[in-house]
Amino acid sequence: MASPASVHLPVMARESPRPKAAFEQELGQHGMASLSRSALTTVQINVGKRCNQACHHCHVDAGPARVESMGRDVAERVVRLVARAPSVDLVDITGGAPELNPHFRWLVRTLRGHGVQVMDRCNLTILFEPGMQDLPAFLADHQVAVTASLPCYGPGNVDKQRGKGVFDRSIRALRILNQHGYGLAGTSLPLDLVYNPLGASLPPPQVALESRYREVLRAEHGIEFNRLLTLTNMPIQRFARSLERQGQYDAYMSLLVNHFNPATIEHLMCRTLLSVGYNGRLYDCDFNQMLEIALGAPRRDRATPTTVWELDSLQDLAGQRVATAEHCFGCTAGAGSSCGGALQ
């Protein structure tokens, strides 16, 4: 079976290194100002780092042994803030495996009760964990959008990246979601799939790869889905350590810097998204959260809130500075990358 690389060859981290450039300096060289926020439309909640998988690329460092988990007090505070923010139309729940948080279903019910769209970032294999047998029906009943990880349409790359047998279980899970109406024409149950490269390369073009995914998954497994989202691997945490062990970290950073695309800046997710950690801390994006770069840091205004308890209104964040660092080149390389896939 053809791999994504054979559909459109991805750009690999083999080119001559260019001196590292600070992200702010790169913006300046293109006549661009520092990033700032516009109106907030999405709140992304990381409800914990516990996961039934331990993927090689995971920027969260999630796994079965992690115990960090969002408590009910933080969850209630987030719901109160979202309920008072008319511009927020999506709450994106992630982890770890978000479904393992004991308050996951309460969050879904309560947010949907306020008329807010909810997205579950699902690793698919969670459907087969104890106590999760009714999860697909629960998600469908509450019209939760599902964004599911499937880094290839064949078993080789998936099992290498996510663990032995994960591809087969993922296919079974996708069939179950299809049976509940997810990804099917004429339903209001979105099922999006997520692709990220196996190693130190940029993703292939999203539209062409989506077409290949659809062709193979439909023909070989009878699976339907709505969209494919291509994500660039961020050079942080577990993936960064893997690059360092292989002696590829500098080459990968050079790849990202050399392919900086100023056209992606307008559409960066950090301009309209707020990331909330399991402990209630606030960040400009999920990647900054994993690096503990606080909202607006390092030169943030002292009045900038750092936790949900200090934030009076989500609308107050408009116009504030976005914290950037070297890993931001990952979101702006090539076609760009965000939680919603390619930016161009």
Short mmCIF file of C-alpha atoms in Angstrom, two decimals:
data_model
loop_
_atom_site.label_atom_id
_atom_site.label_comp_id
_atom_site.label_asym_id
_atom_site.label_seq_id
_atom_site.Cartn_x
_atom_site.Cartn_y
_atom_site.Cartn_z
CA MET A 1 0.00 0.00 0.00
CA ALA A 2 1.25 3.47 -0.81
CA SER A 3 2.28 5.67 2.07
CA PRO A 4 1.37 9.38 2.34
CA ALA A 5 4.94 10.15 1.31
CA SER A 6 4.31 8.47 -2.06
CA VAL A 7 1.21 10.60 -2.68
CA HIS A 8 3.18 13.84 -2.35
CA LEU A 9 6.75 13.64 -1.13
CA PRO A 10 6.99 15.55 2.17
CA VAL A 11 9.81 17.99 2.77
CA MET A 12 12.43 16.20 4.86
CA ALA A 13 14.87 17.60 7.42
CA ARG A 14 17.99 17.07 5.34
CA GLU A 15 18.74 20.51 4.01
CA SER A 16 21.69 22.69 4.96
CA PRO A 17 21.12 24.29 8.30
CA ARG A 18 20.48 28.00 8.43
CA PRO A 19 21.34 29.92 11.63
CA LYS A 20 18.51 29.74 14.13
CA ALA A 21 16.20 32.75 14.02
CA ALA A 22 14.01 33.97 16.84
CA PHE A 23 10.38 33.93 15.79
CA GLU A 24 9.88 37.61 16.64
CA GLN A 25 12.90 38.51 14.51
CA GLU A 26 11.49 36.52 11.61
CA LEU A 27 8.22 38.45 11.86
CA GLY A 28 10.14 41.71 11.82
CA GLN A 29 12.12 40.70 8.75
CA HIS A 30 8.81 40.29 6.93
CA GLY A 31 7.52 43.66 8.12
CA MET A 32 5.10 42.05 10.58
CA ALA A 33 4.27 43.12 14.11
CA SER A 34 4.28 40.80 17.12
CA LEU A 35 1.27 38.50 17.30
CA SER A 36 -1.80 39.78 19.12
CA ARG A 37 -5.22 38.34 19.80
CA SER A 38 -8.46 39.07 18.01
CA ALA A 39 -11.91 38.03 19.28
CA LEU A 40 -11.85 34.68 21.06
CA THR A 41 -13.83 31.92 19.31
CA THR A 42 -12.36 28.71 20.76
CA VAL A 43 -11.48 27.56 24.26
CA GLN A 44 -9.29 24.46 24.29
CA ILE A 45 -9.29 22.56 27.57
CA ASN A 46 -6.57 20.06 28.38
CA VAL A 47 -8.32 17.96 31.01
CA GLY A 48 -5.29 15.86 31.90
CA LYS A 49 -2.28 13.85 30.78
CA ARG A 50 -3.55 10.35 31.49
CA CYS A 51 -3.88 8.32 28.29
CA ASN A 52 -4.25 4.67 27.33
CA GLN A 53 -1.51 5.21 24.70
CA ALA A 54 2.04 6.59 24.77
CA CYS A 55 2.69 7.83 21.23
CA HIS A 56 6.21 8.64 20.06
CA HIS A 57 5.28 12.10 18.75
CA CYS A 58 3.13 13.19 21.73
CA HIS A 59 3.86 16.80 22.69
CA VAL A 60 1.85 16.36 25.89
CA ASP A 61 4.03 13.49 27.18
CA ALA A 62 0.77 11.71 27.93
CA GLY A 63 0.59 8.06 28.92
CA PRO A 64 -1.00 5.43 31.18
CA ALA A 65 1.22 6.36 34.14
CA ARG A 66 0.34 10.06 34.17
CA VAL A 67 -2.01 11.20 36.93
CA GLU A 68 -2.57 14.90 36.17
CA SER A 69 -6.31 15.54 35.85
CA MET A 70 -8.60 18.58 35.82
CA GLY A 71 -10.72 18.86 38.96
CA ARG A 72 -14.40 19.76 39.11
CA ASP A 73 -13.68 23.25 40.49
CA VAL A 74 -11.60 24.18 37.45
CA ALA A 75 -14.12 22.61 35.06
CA GLU A 76 -16.97 24.59 36.64
CA ARG A 77 -15.00 27.84 36.40
CA VAL A 78 -14.28 27.26 32.71
CA VAL A 79 -17.95 26.58 32.00
CA ARG A 80 -18.95 29.81 33.77
CA LEU A 81 -16.48 31.83 31.71
CA VAL A 82 -17.57 30.23 28.43
CA ALA A 83 -21.26 30.70 29.20
CA ARG A 84 -20.67 34.46 29.55
CA ALA A 85 -18.65 34.77 26.32
CA PRO A 86 -20.92 35.16 23.26
CA SER A 87 -17.99 35.07 20.82
CA VAL A 88 -16.93 31.56 21.92
CA ASP A 89 -18.64 28.99 19.73
CA LEU A 90 -16.42 25.95 20.33
CA VAL A 91 -14.91 24.19 23.32
CA ASP A 92 -12.18 21.79 22.22
CA ILE A 93 -11.58 19.10 24.86
CA THR A 94 -8.21 17.39 24.70
CA GLY A 95 -5.75 15.45 26.85
CA GLY A 96 -4.22 12.80 27.23
CA ALA A 97 -7.30 10.84 26.44
CA PRO A 98 -9.90 13.42 27.54
CA GLU A 99 -12.57 10.76 28.08
CA LEU A 100 -10.55 9.39 31.03
CA ASN A 101 -11.12 12.55 33.04
CA PRO A 102 -13.93 11.84 35.58
CA HIS A 103 -15.63 15.15 34.70
CA PHE A 104 -15.52 14.73 30.92
CA ARG A 105 -19.19 13.80 30.55
CA TRP A 106 -20.30 16.51 32.97
CA LEU A 107 -18.38 19.05 30.90
CA VAL A 108 -20.01 17.85 27.69
CA ARG A 109 -23.55 17.87 29.12
CA THR A 110 -23.17 21.28 30.74
CA LEU A 111 -21.53 23.01 27.78
CA ARG A 112 -24.09 21.58 25.37
CA GLY A 113 -26.79 22.79 27.74
CA HIS A 114 -25.41 26.31 27.20
CA GLY A 115 -25.62 25.82 23.43
CA VAL A 116 -21.86 25.63 22.93
CA GLN A 117 -20.42 23.26 20.32
CA VAL A 118 -18.05 20.69 21.85
CA MET A 119 -15.22 18.81 20.16
CA ASP A 120 -13.68 15.63 21.55
CA ARG A 121 -10.08 14.93 20.47
CA CYS A 122 -10.32 11.17 20.51
CA ASN A 123 -7.51 8.63 20.00
CA LEU A 124 -10.13 6.03 18.90
CA THR A 125 -8.70 3.12 20.93
CA ILE A 126 -10.25 4.67 24.05
CA LEU A 127 -13.57 3.20 22.87
CA PHE A 128 -12.34 -0.24 23.96
CA GLU A 129 -11.24 0.72 27.48
CA PRO A 130 -13.35 -0.45 30.46
CA GLY A 131 -16.41 1.72 31.02
CA MET A 132 -16.28 3.27 27.54
CA GLN A 133 -18.68 0.93 25.74
CA ASP A 134 -21.40 3.59 25.65
CA LEU A 135 -19.07 6.45 24.71
CA PRO A 136 -20.04 6.60 20.99
CA ALA A 137 -23.74 6.77 21.86
CA PHE A 138 -23.07 9.43 24.50
CA LEU A 139 -21.10 11.58 22.05
CA ALA A 140 -23.75 11.18 19.35
CA ASP A 141 -26.62 11.95 21.74
CA HIS A 142 -24.95 15.25 22.66
CA GLN A 143 -23.86 16.01 19.08
CA VAL A 144 -20.20 16.22 20.02
CA ALA A 145 -17.83 16.67 17.08
CA VAL A 146 -15.11 13.99 17.02
CA THR A 147 -11.58 14.71 15.83
CA ALA A 148 -9.75 11.40 15.72
CA SER A 149 -6.06 10.55 15.41
CA LEU A 150 -5.16 8.32 12.47
CA PRO A 151 -1.64 9.17 11.24
CA CYS A 152 -1.86 6.89 8.19
CA TYR A 153 -4.39 4.85 6.21
CA GLY A 154 -2.28 1.70 6.62
CA PRO A 155 -1.08 -0.21 9.70
CA GLY A 156 2.69 0.20 9.33
CA ASN A 157 3.07 3.89 10.17
CA VAL A 158 0.23 3.92 12.70
CA ASP A 159 1.55 1.01 14.76
CA LYS A 160 5.10 2.34 14.61
CA GLN A 161 4.01 5.73 15.91
CA ARG A 162 1.21 4.77 18.30
CA GLY A 163 1.78 1.14 19.32
CA LYS A 164 1.25 -2.41 18.09
CA GLY A 165 -2.32 -3.18 17.06
CA VAL A 166 -3.47 0.46 17.25
CA PHE A 167 -4.38 0.63 13.56
CA ASP A 168 -6.72 -2.37 13.70
CA ARG A 169 -8.43 -1.05 16.84
CA SER A 170 -8.70 2.40 15.27
CA ILE A 171 -10.43 0.95 12.21
CA ARG A 172 -12.87 -0.91 14.46
CA ALA A 173 -13.55 2.30 16.37
CA LEU A 174 -14.17 4.27 13.17
CA ARG A 175 -16.69 1.68 12.04
CA ILE A 176 -18.50 2.00 15.36
CA LEU A 177 -18.58 5.79 15.02
CA ASN A 178 -19.94 5.44 11.47
CA GLN A 179 -22.66 3.13 12.84
CA HIS A 180 -23.70 5.95 15.19
CA GLY A 181 -23.91 8.40 12.26
CA TYR A 182 -20.49 10.02 12.52
CA GLY A 183 -18.91 11.12 9.25
CA LEU A 184 -21.95 10.23 7.15
CA ALA A 185 -23.63 12.50 4.61
CA GLY A 186 -26.83 14.06 5.88
CA THR A 187 -25.92 13.87 9.58
CA SER A 188 -24.79 16.62 11.93
CA LEU A 189 -22.09 14.45 13.53
CA PRO A 190 -18.67 15.55 12.21
CA LEU A 191 -15.85 13.01 12.16
CA ASP A 192 -12.47 14.49 11.21
CA LEU A 193 -9.22 12.53 11.05
CA VAL A 194 -5.78 13.82 11.98
CA TYR A 195 -2.54 13.02 10.13
CA ASN A 196 0.93 13.89 11.34
CA PRO A 197 4.22 12.75 9.79
CA LEU A 198 6.05 9.78 11.23
CA GLY A 199 9.31 11.68 11.57
CA ALA A 200 11.20 14.88 10.80
CA SER A 201 9.29 16.14 7.77
CA LEU A 202 6.50 18.52 6.87
CA PRO A 203 3.09 17.05 6.06
CA PRO A 204 2.11 16.48 2.42
CA PRO A 205 -0.57 18.79 0.92
CA GLN A 206 -3.76 18.30 2.90
CA VAL A 207 -6.27 18.15 0.02
CA ALA A 208 -4.40 15.47 -1.93
CA LEU A 209 -3.76 13.38 1.15
CA GLU A 210 -7.41 13.62 2.21
CA SER A 211 -8.44 12.27 -1.18
CA ARG A 212 -6.09 9.29 -0.77
CA TYR A 213 -7.31 8.61 2.80
CA ARG A 214 -10.92 8.67 1.61
CA GLU A 215 -10.20 6.36 -1.30
CA VAL A 216 -8.35 3.74 0.78
CA LEU A 217 -10.52 3.82 3.91
CA ARG A 218 -13.73 3.59 1.87
CA ALA A 219 -12.50 0.81 -0.44
CA GLU A 220 -10.70 -1.35 2.12
CA HIS A 221 -12.67 -0.71 5.31
CA GLY A 222 -16.01 0.87 4.34
CA ILE A 223 -15.22 3.93 6.48
CA GLU A 224 -16.51 7.45 5.88
CA PHE A 225 -15.27 10.70 7.43
CA ASN A 226 -15.66 14.42 6.86
CA ARG A 227 -12.20 16.00 6.71
CA LEU A 228 -8.53 15.13 7.05
CA LEU A 229 -6.45 17.57 9.10
CA THR A 230 -2.67 17.58 8.56
CA LEU A 231 -0.55 18.62 11.53
CA THR A 232 3.17 19.38 11.75
CA ASN A 233 5.02 17.64 14.57
CA MET A 234 6.05 20.24 17.14
CA PRO A 235 9.73 20.13 18.22
CA ILE A 236 8.87 19.93 21.91
CA GLN A 237 8.65 17.31 24.64
CA ARG A 238 8.65 13.67 23.50
CA PHE A 239 9.16 14.42 19.80
CA ALA A 240 12.00 16.85 20.55
CA ARG A 241 13.77 14.23 22.66
CA SER A 242 13.38 11.72 19.83
CA LEU A 243 14.93 14.19 17.39
CA GLU A 244 17.82 14.81 19.76
CA ARG A 245 18.52 11.08 20.17
CA GLN A 246 18.63 10.74 16.38
CA GLY A 247 20.80 13.83 15.96
CA GLN A 248 18.06 15.50 13.88
CA TYR A 249 16.89 18.32 16.11
CA ASP A 250 18.94 21.12 14.48
CA ALA A 251 18.12 19.89 10.97
CA TYR A 252 14.41 19.79 11.78
CA MET A 253 14.46 23.30 13.23
CA SER A 254 16.29 24.50 10.11
CA LEU A 255 13.60 22.84 7.99
CA LEU A 256 10.88 24.74 9.84
CA VAL A 257 12.72 28.08 9.76
CA ASN A 258 13.65 27.75 6.08
CA HIS A 259 10.00 27.10 5.19
CA PHE A 260 8.52 29.97 7.22
CA ASN A 261 5.42 31.17 5.37
CA PRO A 262 4.25 34.70 6.27
CA ALA A 263 0.85 33.98 4.68
CA THR A 264 0.02 31.68 7.60
CA ILE A 265 0.26 34.40 10.25
CA GLU A 266 -3.23 35.80 9.77
CA HIS A 267 -4.80 32.38 10.43
CA LEU A 268 -2.77 31.15 13.43
CA MET A 269 -4.97 29.47 16.02
CA CYS A 270 -3.37 31.37 18.92
CA ARG A 271 -5.06 34.55 17.72
CA THR A 272 -8.57 33.25 18.42
CA LEU A 273 -7.96 30.37 20.88
CA LEU A 274 -7.35 30.20 24.62
CA SER A 275 -5.66 27.12 26.07
CA VAL A 276 -6.62 26.08 29.61
CA GLY A 277 -4.47 23.60 31.52
CA TYR A 278 -5.81 20.86 33.79
CA ASN A 279 -4.80 23.02 36.77
CA GLY A 280 -6.60 26.13 35.49
CA ARG A 281 -3.53 27.90 34.14
CA LEU A 282 -3.95 29.94 30.94
CA TYR A 283 -1.86 29.79 27.78
CA ASP A 284 -1.90 31.10 24.24
CA CYS A 285 -1.89 27.59 22.76
CA ASP A 286 -1.56 23.95 23.72
CA PHE A 287 2.13 23.91 22.76
CA ASN A 288 2.92 26.89 25.00
CA GLN A 289 1.03 25.07 27.74
CA MET A 290 3.34 22.06 27.49
CA LEU A 291 6.36 24.37 27.71
CA GLU A 292 4.83 26.34 30.60
CA ILE A 293 4.96 29.62 28.67
CA ALA A 294 2.26 31.63 30.41
CA LEU A 295 -0.37 33.69 28.59
CA GLY A 296 1.37 36.64 26.92
CA ALA A 297 4.82 35.81 28.34
CA PRO A 298 7.68 36.58 28.46
CA ARG A 299 6.94 40.30 28.21
CA ARG A 300 3.36 40.04 29.29
CA ASP A 301 1.58 42.88 31.03
CA ARG A 302 1.41 42.34 34.79
CA ALA A 303 -2.37 42.61 34.57
CA THR A 304 -2.56 39.63 32.21
CA PRO A 305 -4.31 36.78 34.06
CA THR A 306 -2.43 33.53 34.50
CA THR A 307 -5.29 31.32 35.79
CA VAL A 308 -9.03 30.97 35.28
CA TRP A 309 -9.51 32.40 38.77
CA GLU A 310 -7.90 35.72 37.77
CA LEU A 311 -9.87 36.04 34.54
CA ASP A 312 -13.14 37.96 34.79
CA SER A 313 -14.21 37.70 31.15
CA LEU A 314 -12.89 35.87 28.12
CA GLN A 315 -13.66 38.98 26.07
CA ASP A 316 -10.95 40.88 27.98
CA LEU A 317 -8.24 38.95 26.12
CA ALA A 318 -8.84 40.63 22.73
CA GLY A 319 -5.87 42.74 21.67
CA GLN A 320 -3.42 41.16 24.10
CA ARG A 321 0.01 39.99 23.01
CA VAL A 322 0.59 36.33 22.10
CA ALA A 323 3.65 34.63 23.58
CA THR A 324 5.94 33.16 20.92
CA ALA A 325 9.09 31.03 20.90
CA GLU A 326 11.16 28.92 18.51
CA HIS A 327 8.54 26.15 18.25
CA CYS A 328 6.16 28.65 16.60
CA PHE A 329 8.02 27.96 13.35
CA GLY A 330 6.18 24.62 13.41
CA CYS A 331 2.82 26.34 12.92
CA THR A 332 4.09 28.66 10.19
CA ALA A 333 6.16 26.30 8.00
CA GLY A 334 4.91 25.37 4.55
CA ALA A 335 1.10 25.28 4.42
CA GLY A 336 0.98 26.00 8.14
CA SER A 337 -0.42 23.89 10.96
CA SER A 338 -3.05 24.32 13.61
CA CYS A 339 -5.48 22.23 15.63
CA GLY A 340 -7.79 22.65 12.63
CA GLY A 341 -5.23 21.35 10.14
CA ALA A 342 -3.32 23.18 7.41
CA LEU A 343 -3.73 26.95 7.30
CA GLN A 344 -3.47 27.22 3.51
#
